Amino acid sequence: QVQLVESGGGLVQAGGSLRLSCAASGRTFSNYAMAWFRQAPGTEREAVATINWSGGSTYYADSVKDRFTISRDNAVNTVYLQMNSLKPDDTAVYYCAADNLPFRSGLRNQRFTSWGQGTQVTVSS
């Protein structure tokens, strides 16, 4: 079992930047793939970015590729999402999530079953 707490959301103008943080506790963080998801009102939750257990493999949704960067600092059990060039369409609640088994790479192999409470990101036009 892992507990995840997101922070860093807020209100920003289009073109601005935010860095989201997700602090993890409860199990060996460094062995597990992590992800950021987002959900806007009336839409399905979508995977924004994932990072594997080693940090050597990442995935980005096409909508955020080249603007967002996922990273992790295993020394402090934290995963980050650096969001640059934000657009109004990025407005959503952002959630971090952890894979339920260690040492997995590849979005199709991963099952994210531990979730944070979410942090709101609002981008004004």
mmCIF file with all atom_site columns, C-alpha atoms in Angstrom:
data_model
loop_
_atom_site.group_PDB
_atom_site.id
_atom_site.type_symbol
_atom_site.label_atom_id
_atom_site.label_alt_id
_atom_site.label_comp_id
_atom_site.label_asym_id
_atom_site.label_entity_id
_atom_site.label_seq_id
_atom_site.pdbx_PDB_ins_code
_atom_site.Cartn_x
_atom_site.Cartn_y
_atom_site.Cartn_z
_atom_site.occupancy
_atom_site.B_iso_or_equiv
_atom_site.pdbx_formal_charge
_atom_site.auth_seq_id
_atom_site.auth_comp_id
_atom_site.auth_asym_id
_atom_site.auth_atom_id
_atom_site.pdbx_PDB_model_num
ATOM 1   C CA . GLN A 1 1   ? 0.000   0.000  0.000   1.00 0.00 ? 1   GLN A CA 1
ATOM 2   C CA . VAL A 1 2   ? 1.238   3.442  -0.896  1.00 0.00 ? 2   VAL A CA 1
ATOM 3   C CA . GLN A 1 3   ? -0.083  6.854  0.016   1.00 0.00 ? 3   GLN A CA 1
ATOM 4   C CA . LEU A 1 4   ? 0.264   9.667  -2.490  1.00 0.00 ? 4   LEU A CA 1
ATOM 5   C CA . VAL A 1 5   ? -0.186  13.375 -1.903  1.00 0.00 ? 5   VAL A CA 1
ATOM 6   C CA . GLU A 1 6   ? -0.141  15.838 -4.777  1.00 0.00 ? 6   GLU A CA 1
ATOM 7   C CA . SER A 1 7   ? 0.714   19.488 -4.497  1.00 0.00 ? 7   SER A CA 1
ATOM 8   C CA . GLY A 1 8   ? 1.632   22.402 -6.710  1.00 0.00 ? 8   GLY A CA 1
ATOM 9   C CA . GLY A 1 9   ? -1.602  23.044 -8.537  1.00 0.00 ? 9   GLY A CA 1
ATOM 10  C CA . GLY A 1 10  ? -3.127  26.439 -8.880  1.00 0.00 ? 10  GLY A CA 1
ATOM 11  C CA . LEU A 1 11  ? -4.224  29.147 -11.244 1.00 0.00 ? 11  LEU A CA 1
ATOM 12  C CA . VAL A 1 12  ? -1.901  30.223 -14.012 1.00 0.00 ? 12  VAL A CA 1
ATOM 13  C CA . GLN A 1 13  ? -2.246  32.188 -17.211 1.00 0.00 ? 13  GLN A CA 1
ATOM 14  C CA . ALA A 1 14  ? -1.850  30.529 -20.570 1.00 0.00 ? 14  ALA A CA 1
ATOM 15  C CA . GLY A 1 15  ? 1.797   30.218 -21.425 1.00 0.00 ? 15  GLY A CA 1
ATOM 16  C CA . GLY A 1 16  ? 2.835   29.907 -17.828 1.00 0.00 ? 16  GLY A CA 1
ATOM 17  C CA . SER A 1 17  ? 4.373   27.038 -15.942 1.00 0.00 ? 17  SER A CA 1
ATOM 18  C CA . LEU A 1 18  ? 3.668   24.931 -12.898 1.00 0.00 ? 18  LEU A CA 1
ATOM 19  C CA . ARG A 1 19  ? 5.471   22.079 -11.238 1.00 0.00 ? 19  ARG A CA 1
ATOM 20  C CA . LEU A 1 20  ? 3.364   19.437 -9.591  1.00 0.00 ? 20  LEU A CA 1
ATOM 21  C CA . SER A 1 21  ? 4.803   17.240 -6.883  1.00 0.00 ? 21  SER A CA 1
ATOM 22  C CA . CYS A 1 22  ? 3.618   13.903 -5.583  1.00 0.00 ? 22  CYS A CA 1
ATOM 23  C CA . ALA A 1 23  ? 5.009   12.685 -2.294  1.00 0.00 ? 23  ALA A CA 1
ATOM 24  C CA . ALA A 1 24  ? 4.812   8.946  -1.747  1.00 0.00 ? 24  ALA A CA 1
ATOM 25  C CA . SER A 1 25  ? 4.986   6.875  1.387   1.00 0.00 ? 25  SER A CA 1
ATOM 26  C CA . GLY A 1 26  ? 4.165   3.360  2.506   1.00 0.00 ? 26  GLY A CA 1
ATOM 27  C CA . ARG A 1 27  ? 6.299   1.168  0.270   1.00 0.00 ? 27  ARG A CA 1
ATOM 28  C CA . THR A 1 28  ? 9.566   1.128  -1.628  1.00 0.00 ? 28  THR A CA 1
ATOM 29  C CA . PHE A 1 29  ? 8.918   4.051  -3.938  1.00 0.00 ? 29  PHE A CA 1
ATOM 30  C CA . SER A 1 30  ? 11.934  3.554  -6.148  1.00 0.00 ? 30  SER A CA 1
ATOM 31  C CA . ASN A 1 31  ? 10.758  0.129  -7.355  1.00 0.00 ? 31  ASN A CA 1
ATOM 32  C CA . TYR A 1 32  ? 7.444   1.284  -8.796  1.00 0.00 ? 32  TYR A CA 1
ATOM 33  C CA . ALA A 1 33  ? 6.372   3.013  -11.941 1.00 0.00 ? 33  ALA A CA 1
ATOM 34  C CA . MET A 1 34  ? 4.570   6.284  -11.347 1.00 0.00 ? 34  MET A CA 1
ATOM 35  C CA . ALA A 1 35  ? 2.158   8.287  -13.408 1.00 0.00 ? 35  ALA A CA 1
ATOM 36  C CA . TRP A 1 36  ? 0.283   11.519 -13.686 1.00 0.00 ? 36  TRP A CA 1
ATOM 37  C CA . PHE A 1 37  ? -3.317  11.455 -14.817 1.00 0.00 ? 37  PHE A CA 1
ATOM 38  C CA . ARG A 1 38  ? -5.756  14.264 -15.283 1.00 0.00 ? 38  ARG A CA 1
ATOM 39  C CA . GLN A 1 39  ? -9.494  14.617 -15.480 1.00 0.00 ? 39  GLN A CA 1
ATOM 40  C CA . ALA A 1 40  ? -11.474 17.605 -16.626 1.00 0.00 ? 40  ALA A CA 1
ATOM 41  C CA . PRO A 1 41  ? -15.182 17.951 -15.883 1.00 0.00 ? 41  PRO A CA 1
ATOM 42  C CA . GLY A 1 42  ? -17.247 15.750 -18.154 1.00 0.00 ? 42  GLY A CA 1
ATOM 43  C CA . THR A 1 43  ? -14.254 13.847 -19.490 1.00 0.00 ? 43  THR A CA 1
ATOM 44  C CA . GLU A 1 44  ? -12.628 10.528 -18.797 1.00 0.00 ? 44  GLU A CA 1
ATOM 45  C CA . ARG A 1 45  ? -9.460  10.401 -16.797 1.00 0.00 ? 45  ARG A CA 1
ATOM 46  C CA . GLU A 1 46  ? -6.457  10.269 -19.080 1.00 0.00 ? 46  GLU A CA 1
ATOM 47  C CA . ALA A 1 47  ? -2.851  9.320  -18.583 1.00 0.00 ? 47  ALA A CA 1
ATOM 48  C CA . VAL A 1 48  ? -0.671  12.380 -19.014 1.00 0.00 ? 48  VAL A CA 1
ATOM 49  C CA . ALA A 1 49  ? 2.758   10.950 -18.304 1.00 0.00 ? 49  ALA A CA 1
ATOM 50  C CA . THR A 1 50  ? 4.344   7.875  -16.793 1.00 0.00 ? 50  THR A CA 1
ATOM 51  C CA . ILE A 1 51  ? 7.821   7.042  -15.617 1.00 0.00 ? 51  ILE A CA 1
ATOM 52  C CA . ASN A 1 52  ? 9.127   3.581  -14.952 1.00 0.00 ? 52  ASN A CA 1
ATOM 53  C CA . TRP A 1 53  ? 10.796  2.315  -11.808 1.00 0.00 ? 53  TRP A CA 1
ATOM 54  C CA . SER A 1 54  ? 14.277  3.329  -12.922 1.00 0.00 ? 54  SER A CA 1
ATOM 55  C CA . GLY A 1 55  ? 13.321  6.620  -14.520 1.00 0.00 ? 55  GLY A CA 1
ATOM 56  C CA . GLY A 1 56  ? 14.733  5.416  -17.819 1.00 0.00 ? 56  GLY A CA 1
ATOM 57  C CA . SER A 1 57  ? 11.444  5.028  -19.650 1.00 0.00 ? 57  SER A CA 1
ATOM 58  C CA . THR A 1 58  ? 8.719   7.637  -19.932 1.00 0.00 ? 58  THR A CA 1
ATOM 59  C CA . TYR A 1 59  ? 5.440   8.076  -21.709 1.00 0.00 ? 59  TYR A CA 1
ATOM 60  C CA . TYR A 1 60  ? 3.622   11.266 -22.608 1.00 0.00 ? 60  TYR A CA 1
ATOM 61  C CA . ALA A 1 61  ? 0.214   11.863 -24.024 1.00 0.00 ? 61  ALA A CA 1
ATOM 62  C CA . ASP A 1 62  ? 0.363   13.527 -27.407 1.00 0.00 ? 62  ASP A CA 1
ATOM 63  C CA . SER A 1 63  ? -1.439  16.539 -26.021 1.00 0.00 ? 63  SER A CA 1
ATOM 64  C CA . VAL A 1 64  ? 1.370   17.331 -23.586 1.00 0.00 ? 64  VAL A CA 1
ATOM 65  C CA . LYS A 1 65  ? 4.418   16.003 -25.385 1.00 0.00 ? 65  LYS A CA 1
ATOM 66  C CA . ASP A 1 66  ? 7.241   18.548 -25.553 1.00 0.00 ? 66  ASP A CA 1
ATOM 67  C CA . ARG A 1 67  ? 5.551   20.703 -22.916 1.00 0.00 ? 67  ARG A CA 1
ATOM 68  C CA . PHE A 1 68  ? 5.403   18.464 -19.853 1.00 0.00 ? 68  PHE A CA 1
ATOM 69  C CA . THR A 1 69  ? 8.214   16.529 -18.234 1.00 0.00 ? 69  THR A CA 1
ATOM 70  C CA . ILE A 1 70  ? 7.822   13.788 -15.671 1.00 0.00 ? 70  ILE A CA 1
ATOM 71  C CA . SER A 1 71  ? 10.695  13.069 -13.341 1.00 0.00 ? 71  SER A CA 1
ATOM 72  C CA . ARG A 1 72  ? 11.334  11.402 -10.036 1.00 0.00 ? 72  ARG A CA 1
ATOM 73  C CA . ASP A 1 73  ? 13.642  11.840 -7.102  1.00 0.00 ? 73  ASP A CA 1
ATOM 74  C CA . ASN A 1 74  ? 13.768  8.501  -5.358  1.00 0.00 ? 74  ASN A CA 1
ATOM 75  C CA . ALA A 1 75  ? 15.858  9.928  -2.546  1.00 0.00 ? 75  ALA A CA 1
ATOM 76  C CA . VAL A 1 76  ? 12.853  11.907 -1.356  1.00 0.00 ? 76  VAL A CA 1
ATOM 77  C CA . ASN A 1 77  ? 10.100  9.591  -2.635  1.00 0.00 ? 77  ASN A CA 1
ATOM 78  C CA . THR A 1 78  ? 8.698   12.224 -4.948  1.00 0.00 ? 78  THR A CA 1
ATOM 79  C CA . VAL A 1 79  ? 7.571   12.347 -8.552  1.00 0.00 ? 79  VAL A CA 1
ATOM 80  C CA . TYR A 1 80  ? 7.229   15.636 -10.397 1.00 0.00 ? 80  TYR A CA 1
ATOM 81  C CA . LEU A 1 81  ? 5.389   16.944 -13.389 1.00 0.00 ? 81  LEU A CA 1
ATOM 82  C CA . GLN A 1 82  ? 6.915   20.064 -14.866 1.00 0.00 ? 82  GLN A CA 1
ATOM 83  C CA . MET A 1 83  ? 4.290   21.755 -16.991 1.00 0.00 ? 83  MET A CA 1
ATOM 84  C CA . ASN A 1 84  ? 5.372   24.476 -19.377 1.00 0.00 ? 84  ASN A CA 1
ATOM 85  C CA . SER A 1 85  ? 3.536   26.477 -22.012 1.00 0.00 ? 85  SER A CA 1
ATOM 86  C CA . LEU A 1 86  ? 0.262   25.738 -20.311 1.00 0.00 ? 86  LEU A CA 1
ATOM 87  C CA . LYS A 1 87  ? -2.944  25.987 -22.283 1.00 0.00 ? 87  LYS A CA 1
ATOM 88  C CA . PRO A 1 88  ? -6.545  26.377 -21.140 1.00 0.00 ? 88  PRO A CA 1
ATOM 89  C CA . ASP A 1 89  ? -7.137  22.811 -22.325 1.00 0.00 ? 89  ASP A CA 1
ATOM 90  C CA . ASP A 1 90  ? -4.728  21.669 -19.624 1.00 0.00 ? 90  ASP A CA 1
ATOM 91  C CA . THR A 1 91  ? -7.239  22.701 -16.983 1.00 0.00 ? 91  THR A CA 1
ATOM 92  C CA . ALA A 1 92  ? -8.086  19.610 -14.958 1.00 0.00 ? 92  ALA A CA 1
ATOM 93  C CA . VAL A 1 93  ? -7.608  17.866 -11.679 1.00 0.00 ? 93  VAL A CA 1
ATOM 94  C CA . TYR A 1 94  ? -4.229  16.179 -11.805 1.00 0.00 ? 94  TYR A CA 1
ATOM 95  C CA . TYR A 1 95  ? -3.654  12.919 -9.973  1.00 0.00 ? 95  TYR A CA 1
ATOM 96  C CA . CYS A 1 96  ? -0.532  10.949 -9.330  1.00 0.00 ? 96  CYS A CA 1
ATOM 97  C CA . ALA A 1 97  ? -0.668  7.186  -9.263  1.00 0.00 ? 97  ALA A CA 1
ATOM 98  C CA . ALA A 1 98  ? 1.576   4.229  -8.534  1.00 0.00 ? 98  ALA A CA 1
ATOM 99  C CA . ASP A 1 99  ? 1.842   0.874  -10.249 1.00 0.00 ? 99  ASP A CA 1
ATOM 100 C CA . ASN A 1 100 ? 0.749   -2.056 -8.116  1.00 0.00 ? 100 ASN A CA 1
ATOM 101 C CA . LEU A 1 101 ? 3.774   -4.238 -8.883  1.00 0.00 ? 101 LEU A CA 1
ATOM 102 C CA . PRO A 1 102 ? 7.433   -3.265 -8.952  1.00 0.00 ? 102 PRO A CA 1
ATOM 103 C CA . PHE A 1 103 ? 9.965   -3.093 -11.753 1.00 0.00 ? 103 PHE A CA 1
ATOM 104 C CA . ARG A 1 104 ? 7.566   -2.675 -14.650 1.00 0.00 ? 104 ARG A CA 1
ATOM 105 C CA . SER A 1 105 ? 8.006   -0.575 -17.743 1.00 0.00 ? 105 SER A CA 1
ATOM 106 C CA . GLY A 1 106 ? 5.535   0.179  -20.477 1.00 0.00 ? 106 GLY A CA 1
ATOM 107 C CA . LEU A 1 107 ? 2.101   1.671  -20.098 1.00 0.00 ? 107 LEU A CA 1
ATOM 108 C CA . ARG A 1 108 ? 0.383   -1.514 -21.279 1.00 0.00 ? 108 ARG A CA 1
ATOM 109 C CA . ASN A 1 109 ? 2.078   -3.508 -18.517 1.00 0.00 ? 109 ASN A CA 1
ATOM 110 C CA . GLN A 1 110 ? 1.306   -1.148 -15.695 1.00 0.00 ? 110 GLN A CA 1
ATOM 111 C CA . ARG A 1 111 ? -1.721  -1.111 -13.445 1.00 0.00 ? 111 ARG A CA 1
ATOM 112 C CA . PHE A 1 112 ? -2.047  2.071  -11.477 1.00 0.00 ? 112 PHE A CA 1
ATOM 113 C CA . THR A 1 113 ? -4.115  1.261  -8.436  1.00 0.00 ? 113 THR A CA 1
ATOM 114 C CA . SER A 1 114 ? -2.865  3.723  -5.823  1.00 0.00 ? 114 SER A CA 1
ATOM 115 C CA . TRP A 1 115 ? -4.045  7.288  -6.269  1.00 0.00 ? 115 TRP A CA 1
ATOM 116 C CA . GLY A 1 116 ? -3.566  10.639 -4.706  1.00 0.00 ? 116 GLY A CA 1
ATOM 117 C CA . GLN A 1 117 ? -6.381  13.021 -3.915  1.00 0.00 ? 117 GLN A CA 1
ATOM 118 C CA . GLY A 1 118 ? -5.674  15.267 -6.874  1.00 0.00 ? 118 GLY A CA 1
ATOM 119 C CA . THR A 1 119 ? -4.620  18.861 -7.289  1.00 0.00 ? 119 THR A CA 1
ATOM 120 C CA . GLN A 1 120 ? -6.499  21.397 -9.375  1.00 0.00 ? 120 GLN A CA 1
ATOM 121 C CA . VAL A 1 121 ? -4.750  23.101 -12.259 1.00 0.00 ? 121 VAL A CA 1
ATOM 122 C CA . THR A 1 122 ? -6.602  25.968 -13.871 1.00 0.00 ? 122 THR A CA 1
ATOM 123 C CA . VAL A 1 123 ? -5.179  27.753 -16.885 1.00 0.00 ? 123 VAL A CA 1
ATOM 124 C CA . SER A 1 124 ? -6.799  31.022 -17.841 1.00 0.00 ? 124 SER A CA 1
ATOM 125 C CA . SER A 1 125 ? -6.847  32.356 -21.372 1.00 0.00 ? 125 SER A CA 1
#
